[in-house]
């Protein structure tokens, strides 16, 4: 979208970048940031975006989104997900490979990239670790790495076979790519549909113990220690996982981890009404886990906040709780939900860092991995790519599933009033969301 990008001045906001926040305007020209400073002149014909009362940050980066195409276009398409992403302030999303067919070959990588051409955000494609995500044989990691695929995951399931994962780690290390694990020991989670604890007993629903996540995380950390290969951990959800991860970090292991907005905001008590919209994997956990996750974000233990945007159409999702597929929408509500959930734990500026610089670095698209003029995640300085998210922390809005850009409506925040809303999103110099409306 940089070609023909207009002159834009984002006026009157507080620029949040590189751990600093200051009142400044941001001038954009030809797809890059031309200047950041107070009271910038508005060139004739420039588009002025009012950022009064807003935080102006780099565009958000989501390292975990299910775009569903190819194969489940009734749930979401790359186009509809990218519109949802733009409304949520995202200028880059990592597309998970649990599509049909899965992203385990060069041709499917090319297909998804082609579908993303002209979208209002960048789509980075993650590849599967194993062929067909079956956990039996390795996918062609080298071929996909040569195409620029940087993250590999069997998300939706964990790699059950430790020996296979060990080989994948060794291989990935040589290729300079990163494996991202969905930690779930299937022998421990089998048959479960919510967190195993007091609520599952009360509701009579089969449980998934915290140990299903923690056992695989512990195994993987041992393999990282053995190989020295970097690894990213998807959607950590328990206090025990936080503890294991923090200890690994303290030992200097090359590991990163993310948490979702829904695990920061909701507990397993939400399942009390048996509404399948609250079914997700990993499941919502008890308050004590939620508290541990919030503290871990505030303390810097958990690196990134990632949506795990998982659309399911009503005909698939509206089933009895134990039969419904797990997953929740996330892209359009992620920033507001995270800021709300973490209020009292850390600042909105910190939340923004967890949704910009940190995930961009994990995905390999930050300034460390790319020229500044095309990097994601900031910092917002002259010469940087003009990807911006302008967030009004005071705007309150009520989530209406019918008005979301996603093709599906499975948000757990339906009818919830959130404080804080993305006012504008600029992708590659072009405003794609203005005053909370898509303009592309
Ligand atoms: O709840 C989830 N839904 N967790 C996953 O890991 C996969 C996702 C999906 O693809 O629906």
Tab-separated table of N, CA and C in Angstrom, residues 45 63 65 67 69 129 204 219 240 270 276 284 291 330 341 381 386 415-416:
chain	number	residue	atom	x	y	z
A	45	UNK	N	-2.552	19.800	1.099
A	45	UNK	CA	-3.161	18.551	0.598
A	45	UNK	C	-2.981	17.363	1.513
A	63	UNK	N	1.211	-12.163	16.563
A	63	UNK	CA	1.970	-13.354	16.156
A	63	UNK	C	1.137	-14.622	16.194
A	65	UNK	N	-2.703	-15.698	14.752
A	65	UNK	CA	-4.074	-15.498	14.266
A	65	UNK	C	-4.442	-16.614	13.299
A	67	UNK	N	-6.485	-17.427	10.234
A	67	UNK	CA	-7.190	-16.705	9.164
A	67	UNK	C	-8.129	-17.633	8.394
A	69	UNK	N	-8.183	-19.442	5.862
A	69	UNK	CA	-8.138	-19.674	4.421
A	69	UNK	C	-6.761	-20.199	4.059
A	129	UNK	N	5.147	-27.536	11.545
A	129	UNK	CA	6.382	-28.264	11.900
A	129	UNK	C	6.356	-29.641	11.255
A	204	UNK	N	-20.053	-30.513	35.810
A	204	UNK	CA	-20.118	-31.875	35.279
A	204	UNK	C	-19.507	-31.990	33.898
A	219	UNK	N	8.955	-30.431	29.110
A	219	UNK	CA	9.713	-31.258	28.166
A	219	UNK	C	10.420	-30.374	27.135
A	240	UNK	N	1.592	-22.284	36.818
A	240	UNK	CA	2.702	-23.236	36.751
A	240	UNK	C	3.550	-23.018	35.504
A	270	UNK	N	-16.443	-18.188	33.780
A	270	UNK	CA	-17.257	-17.735	32.640
A	270	UNK	C	-18.003	-18.888	31.984
A	276	UNK	N	-20.876	-22.031	24.681
A	276	UNK	CA	-19.656	-22.482	23.995
A	276	UNK	C	-18.760	-21.344	23.518
A	284	UNK	N	-9.986	-21.524	29.578
A	284	UNK	CA	-9.951	-20.449	30.576
A	284	UNK	C	-9.615	-21.076	31.919
A	291	UNK	N	-4.475	-14.111	37.564
A	291	UNK	CA	-3.668	-13.160	38.352
A	291	UNK	C	-2.167	-13.350	38.053
A	330	UNK	N	-10.552	-12.450	18.320
A	330	UNK	CA	-9.685	-11.618	19.147
A	330	UNK	C	-9.199	-10.333	18.512
A	341	UNK	N	-7.868	-5.423	31.121
A	341	UNK	CA	-7.507	-6.529	32.016
A	341	UNK	C	-6.267	-6.191	32.828
A	381	UNK	N	10.005	6.676	14.611
A	381	UNK	CA	11.038	7.708	14.425
A	381	UNK	C	11.156	7.990	12.930
A	386	UNK	N	5.746	3.590	7.937
A	386	UNK	CA	4.593	4.326	8.471
A	386	UNK	C	3.450	3.367	8.794
A	415	UNK	N	-21.602	-7.660	23.871
A	415	UNK	CA	-22.370	-6.796	24.788
A	415	UNK	C	-21.543	-6.280	25.973
A	416	UNK	N	-20.220	-6.501	25.930
A	416	UNK	CA	-19.352	-5.959	26.981
A	416	UNK	C	-18.945	-4.541	26.595
